[in-house]
Short mmCIF file of C-alpha atoms in Angstrom, two decimals:
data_model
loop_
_atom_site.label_atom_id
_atom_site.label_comp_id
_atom_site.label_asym_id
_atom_site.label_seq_id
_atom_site.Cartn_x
_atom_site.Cartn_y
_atom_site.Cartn_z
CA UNK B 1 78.42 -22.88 49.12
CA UNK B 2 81.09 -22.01 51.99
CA UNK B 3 84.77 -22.84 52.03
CA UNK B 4 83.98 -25.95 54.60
CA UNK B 5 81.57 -27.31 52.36
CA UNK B 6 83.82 -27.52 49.33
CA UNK B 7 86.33 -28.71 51.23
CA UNK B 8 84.19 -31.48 53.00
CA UNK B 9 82.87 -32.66 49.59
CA UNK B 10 85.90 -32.73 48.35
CA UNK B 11 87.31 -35.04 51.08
CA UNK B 12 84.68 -37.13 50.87
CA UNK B 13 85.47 -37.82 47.08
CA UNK B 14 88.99 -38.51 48.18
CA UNK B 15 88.04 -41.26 50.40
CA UNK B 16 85.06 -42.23 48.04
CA UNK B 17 87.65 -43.39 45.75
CA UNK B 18 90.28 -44.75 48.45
CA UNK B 19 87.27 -47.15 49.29
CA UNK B 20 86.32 -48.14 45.80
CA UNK B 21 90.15 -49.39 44.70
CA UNK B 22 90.40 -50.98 48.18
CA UNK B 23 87.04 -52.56 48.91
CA UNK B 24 85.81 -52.81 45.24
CA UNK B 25 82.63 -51.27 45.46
CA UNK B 26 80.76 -48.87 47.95
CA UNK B 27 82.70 -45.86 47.11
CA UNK B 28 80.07 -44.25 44.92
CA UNK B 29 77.36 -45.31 47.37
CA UNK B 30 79.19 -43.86 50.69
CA UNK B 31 79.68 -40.29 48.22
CA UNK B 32 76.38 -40.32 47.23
CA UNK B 33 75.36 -40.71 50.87
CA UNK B 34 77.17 -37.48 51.85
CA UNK B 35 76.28 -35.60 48.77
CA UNK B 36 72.53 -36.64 49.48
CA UNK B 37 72.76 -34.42 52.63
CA UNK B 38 73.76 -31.44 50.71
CA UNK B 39 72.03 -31.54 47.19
CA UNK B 40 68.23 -31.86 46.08
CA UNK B 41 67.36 -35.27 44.03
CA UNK B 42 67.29 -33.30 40.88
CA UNK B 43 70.57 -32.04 41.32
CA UNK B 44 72.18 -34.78 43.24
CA UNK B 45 71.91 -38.42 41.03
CA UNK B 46 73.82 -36.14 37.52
CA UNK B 47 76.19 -34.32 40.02
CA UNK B 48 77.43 -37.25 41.95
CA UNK B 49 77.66 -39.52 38.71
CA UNK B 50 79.90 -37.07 37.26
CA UNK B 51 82.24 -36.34 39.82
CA UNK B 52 82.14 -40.81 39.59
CA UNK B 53 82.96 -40.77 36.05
CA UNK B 54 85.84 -38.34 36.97
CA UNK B 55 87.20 -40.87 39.73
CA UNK B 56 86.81 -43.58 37.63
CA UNK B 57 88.72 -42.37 34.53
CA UNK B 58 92.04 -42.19 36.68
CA UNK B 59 91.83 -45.56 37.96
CA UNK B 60 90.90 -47.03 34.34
CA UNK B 61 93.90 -45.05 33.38
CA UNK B 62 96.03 -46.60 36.09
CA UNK B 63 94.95 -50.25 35.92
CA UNK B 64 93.82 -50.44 32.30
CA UNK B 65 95.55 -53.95 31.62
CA UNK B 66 93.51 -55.79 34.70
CA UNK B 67 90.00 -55.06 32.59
CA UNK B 68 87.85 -57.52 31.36
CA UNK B 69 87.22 -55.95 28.18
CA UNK B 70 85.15 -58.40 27.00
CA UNK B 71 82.49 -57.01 29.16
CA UNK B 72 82.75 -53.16 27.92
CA UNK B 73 80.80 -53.68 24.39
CA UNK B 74 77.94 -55.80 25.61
CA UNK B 75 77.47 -53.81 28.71
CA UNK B 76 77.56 -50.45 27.05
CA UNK B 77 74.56 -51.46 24.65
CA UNK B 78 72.36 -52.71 27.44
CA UNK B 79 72.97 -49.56 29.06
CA UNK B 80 72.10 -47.13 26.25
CA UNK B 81 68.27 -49.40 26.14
CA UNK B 82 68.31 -49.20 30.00
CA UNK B 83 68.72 -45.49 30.22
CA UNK B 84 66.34 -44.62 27.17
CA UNK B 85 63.65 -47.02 29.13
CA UNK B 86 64.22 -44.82 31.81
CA UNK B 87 64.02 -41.30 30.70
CA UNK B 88 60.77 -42.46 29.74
CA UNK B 89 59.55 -42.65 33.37
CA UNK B 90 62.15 -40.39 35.20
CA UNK B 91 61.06 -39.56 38.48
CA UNK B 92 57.88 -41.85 38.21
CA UNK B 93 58.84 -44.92 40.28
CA UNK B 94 59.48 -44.48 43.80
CA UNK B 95 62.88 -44.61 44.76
CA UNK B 96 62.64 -46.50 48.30
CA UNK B 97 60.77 -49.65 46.54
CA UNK B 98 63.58 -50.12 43.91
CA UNK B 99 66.21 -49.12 46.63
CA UNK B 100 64.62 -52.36 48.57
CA UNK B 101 64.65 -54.31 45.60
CA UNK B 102 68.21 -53.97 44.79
CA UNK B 103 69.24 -54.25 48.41
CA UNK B 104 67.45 -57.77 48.45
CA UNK B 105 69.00 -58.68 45.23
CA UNK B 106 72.59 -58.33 46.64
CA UNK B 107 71.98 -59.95 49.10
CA UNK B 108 71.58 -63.00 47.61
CA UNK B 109 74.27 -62.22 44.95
CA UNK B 110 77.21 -61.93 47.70
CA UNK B 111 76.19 -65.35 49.88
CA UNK B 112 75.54 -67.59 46.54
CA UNK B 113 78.91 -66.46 44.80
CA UNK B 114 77.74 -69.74 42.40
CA UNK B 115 75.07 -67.26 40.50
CA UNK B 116 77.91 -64.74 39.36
CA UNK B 117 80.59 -67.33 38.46
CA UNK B 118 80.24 -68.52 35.14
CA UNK B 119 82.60 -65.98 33.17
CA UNK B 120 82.20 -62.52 31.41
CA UNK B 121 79.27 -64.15 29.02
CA UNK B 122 78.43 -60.83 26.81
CA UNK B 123 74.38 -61.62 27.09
CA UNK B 124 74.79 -60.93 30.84
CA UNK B 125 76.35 -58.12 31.16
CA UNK B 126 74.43 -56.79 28.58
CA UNK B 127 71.72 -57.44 30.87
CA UNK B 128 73.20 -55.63 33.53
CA UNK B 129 73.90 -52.83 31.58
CA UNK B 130 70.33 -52.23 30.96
CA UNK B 131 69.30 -52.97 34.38
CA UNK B 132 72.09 -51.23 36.62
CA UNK B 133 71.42 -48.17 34.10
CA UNK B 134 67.44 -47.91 34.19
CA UNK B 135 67.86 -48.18 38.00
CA UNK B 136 70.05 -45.79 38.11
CA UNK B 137 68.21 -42.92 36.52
CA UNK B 138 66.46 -43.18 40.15
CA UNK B 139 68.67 -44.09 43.10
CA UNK B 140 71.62 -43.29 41.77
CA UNK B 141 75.03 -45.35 42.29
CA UNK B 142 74.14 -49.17 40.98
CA UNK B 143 77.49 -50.27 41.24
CA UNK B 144 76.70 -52.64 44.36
CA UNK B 145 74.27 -54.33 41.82
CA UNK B 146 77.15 -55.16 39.20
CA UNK B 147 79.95 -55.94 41.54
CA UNK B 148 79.47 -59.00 42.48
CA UNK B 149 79.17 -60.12 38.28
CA UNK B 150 82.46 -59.11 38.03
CA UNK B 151 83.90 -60.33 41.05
CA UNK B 152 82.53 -64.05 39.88
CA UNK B 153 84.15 -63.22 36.28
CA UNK B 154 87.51 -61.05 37.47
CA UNK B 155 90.85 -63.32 38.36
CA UNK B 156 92.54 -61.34 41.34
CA UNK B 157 91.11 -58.33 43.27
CA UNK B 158 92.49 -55.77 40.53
CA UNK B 159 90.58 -56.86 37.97
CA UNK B 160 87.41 -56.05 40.06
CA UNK B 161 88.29 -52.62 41.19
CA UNK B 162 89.48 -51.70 37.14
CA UNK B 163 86.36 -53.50 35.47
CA UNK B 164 83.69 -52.49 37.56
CA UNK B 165 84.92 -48.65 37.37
CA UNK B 166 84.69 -49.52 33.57
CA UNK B 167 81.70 -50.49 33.68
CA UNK B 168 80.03 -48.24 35.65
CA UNK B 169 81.91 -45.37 34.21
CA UNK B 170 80.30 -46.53 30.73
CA UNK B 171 76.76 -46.14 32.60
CA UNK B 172 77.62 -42.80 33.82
CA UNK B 173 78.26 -41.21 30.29
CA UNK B 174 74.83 -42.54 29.27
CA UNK B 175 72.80 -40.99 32.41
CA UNK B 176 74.50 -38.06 32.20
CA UNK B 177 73.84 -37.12 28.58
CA UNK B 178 69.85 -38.73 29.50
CA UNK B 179 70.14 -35.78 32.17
CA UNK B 180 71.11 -33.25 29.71
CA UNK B 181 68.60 -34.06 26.89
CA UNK B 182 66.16 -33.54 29.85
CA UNK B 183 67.26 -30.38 31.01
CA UNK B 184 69.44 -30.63 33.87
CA UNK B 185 72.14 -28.34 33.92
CA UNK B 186 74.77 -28.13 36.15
CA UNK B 187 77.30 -25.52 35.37
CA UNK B 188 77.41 -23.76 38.29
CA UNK B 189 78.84 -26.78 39.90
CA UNK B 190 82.24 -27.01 37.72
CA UNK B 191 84.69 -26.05 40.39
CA UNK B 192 83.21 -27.91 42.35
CA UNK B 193 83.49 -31.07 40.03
CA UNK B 194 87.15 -30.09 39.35
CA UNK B 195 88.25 -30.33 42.94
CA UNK B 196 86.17 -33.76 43.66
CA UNK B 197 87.70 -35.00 40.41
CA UNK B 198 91.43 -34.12 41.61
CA UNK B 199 90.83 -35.11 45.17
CA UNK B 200 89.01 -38.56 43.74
CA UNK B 201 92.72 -39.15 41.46
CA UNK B 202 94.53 -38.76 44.84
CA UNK B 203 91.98 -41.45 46.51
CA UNK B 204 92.58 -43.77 43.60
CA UNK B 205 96.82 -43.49 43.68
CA UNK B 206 96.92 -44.20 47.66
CA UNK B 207 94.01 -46.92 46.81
CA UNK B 208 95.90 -48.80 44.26
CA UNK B 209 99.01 -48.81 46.64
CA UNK B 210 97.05 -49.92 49.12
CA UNK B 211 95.63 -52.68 47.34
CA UNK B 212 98.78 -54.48 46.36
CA UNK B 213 99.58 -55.55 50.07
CA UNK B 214 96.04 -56.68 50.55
CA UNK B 215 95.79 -60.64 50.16
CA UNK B 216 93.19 -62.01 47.97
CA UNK B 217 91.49 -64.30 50.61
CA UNK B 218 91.07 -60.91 52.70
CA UNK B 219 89.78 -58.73 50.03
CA UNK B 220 87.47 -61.38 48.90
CA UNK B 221 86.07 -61.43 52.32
CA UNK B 222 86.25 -57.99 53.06
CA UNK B 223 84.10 -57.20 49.54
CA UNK B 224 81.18 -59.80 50.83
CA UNK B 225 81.67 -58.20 53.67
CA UNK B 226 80.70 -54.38 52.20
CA UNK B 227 78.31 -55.67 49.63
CA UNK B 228 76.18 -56.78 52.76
CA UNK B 229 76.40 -53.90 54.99
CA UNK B 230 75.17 -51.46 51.64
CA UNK B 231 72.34 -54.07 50.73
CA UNK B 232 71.38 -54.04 54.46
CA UNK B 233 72.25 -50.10 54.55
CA UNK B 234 69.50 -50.29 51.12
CA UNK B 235 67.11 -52.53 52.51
CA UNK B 236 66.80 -50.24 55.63
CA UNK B 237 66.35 -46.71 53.46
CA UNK B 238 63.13 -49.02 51.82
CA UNK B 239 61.94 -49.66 55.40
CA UNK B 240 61.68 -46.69 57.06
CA UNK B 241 61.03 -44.47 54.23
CA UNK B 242 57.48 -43.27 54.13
CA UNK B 243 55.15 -43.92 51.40
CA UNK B 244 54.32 -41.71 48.36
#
């Protein structure tokens, strides 16, 4: 790996997080989009969720009393059954049909805010533990999936950003370990992670200040607004990706 690279990928976790405190969501996707130019599948999905769990940690540690805890229990078991399910058929499914699936799905989860507004009920995000963590033993970052859950069950914008890093940082531990009890090792990658982890914590600081002088009616908006363009940006990677 050359000096330009690290440094790229290490900007790109930087602004990775910037997005995720600011928008919400689509952090994880936009640095798993520049990762995926740089790293095979194999290596890519366990690499880019731990350099995630990294970003998230700060940002739980910064906004810890906006989570909806309520959620972290329920959603943790679903995801331990979701990622045993799919270690059982890792690599199996092809990734473009459930990418078009889940693209869909949002879709219809940002325009009819009504589905996603009844509370943190424990059965359902227990569900979407299971579900956001089987899916993403294949495509990756399923945080797009989630968000819009706990935007329907979060108060003001910071609960969003702080409960959905929660949440998906909770996922992350579980694929990770799944990765490792099937063989994938990635300890040649450890500076690496450092330096994505550190620039990520920067991200998250200038995020969070950032955030405060947003108003809620804008980031409301603005989070419909990014759900879309990564459930159109998913639909499109279904399209034109060719068959296996």
């Amino acid at each position: 790996m050359t000096a330009w690279l690290f440094i790229g990928l290490s900007v790109a976790s930087f602004l990775g997080a910037f997005i995720a405190v600011t928008m919400g969501v689509g952090g994880g996707v936009f640095l798993l989009a520049v990762m995926a130019m740089v790293f095979p599948p194999v290596i890519l999905i366990p690499l880019q969720g731990i350099v995630t769990l990294g970003m998230g940690a700060s940002l739980v540690a910064l906004m810890w009393r906006h989570m909806l805890r309520d959620t972290l229990l329920p959603f943790t078991i679903g995801s331990l059954i979701g990622a045993a399910l799919g270690a059982q058929i890792f690599t199996v499914l092809p990734a473009a049909l459930i990418q078009g699936f889940i693209g869909a799905f949002i879709l219809v989860l940002a325009w009819l805010p009504r589905i996603t507004s009844h509370g943190s009920a424990p059965g359902k995000f227990a569900v979407l533990g299971g579900v956001s963590t089987f899916l993403g033993m294949f495509v990756g970052a399923t945080g797009v999936l989630v968000a819009p859950f706990v935007a329907g069950a979060a108060p003001d914008r910071r609960s969003v950003g702080v409960t959905l890093t929660g949440l998906m940082s909770i996922s992350y531990v579980i694929r990770i370990a799944t990765f490792g009890l099937l063989g994938v090792s990635l300890s040649a990658y450890w500076p690496l992670i450092v330096a994505m982890i550190a620039t990520a914590a920067l991200g998250n600081w200038i995020g969070g200040r950032t955030l405060l002088r947003i108003p809620e009616h804008i980031f409301r908006r603005g989070f419909q607004i990014v759900l879309t363009l990564l459930a159109l940006r998913l639909l499109w990677v279904a399209v034109t990706s060719p068959a296996s």
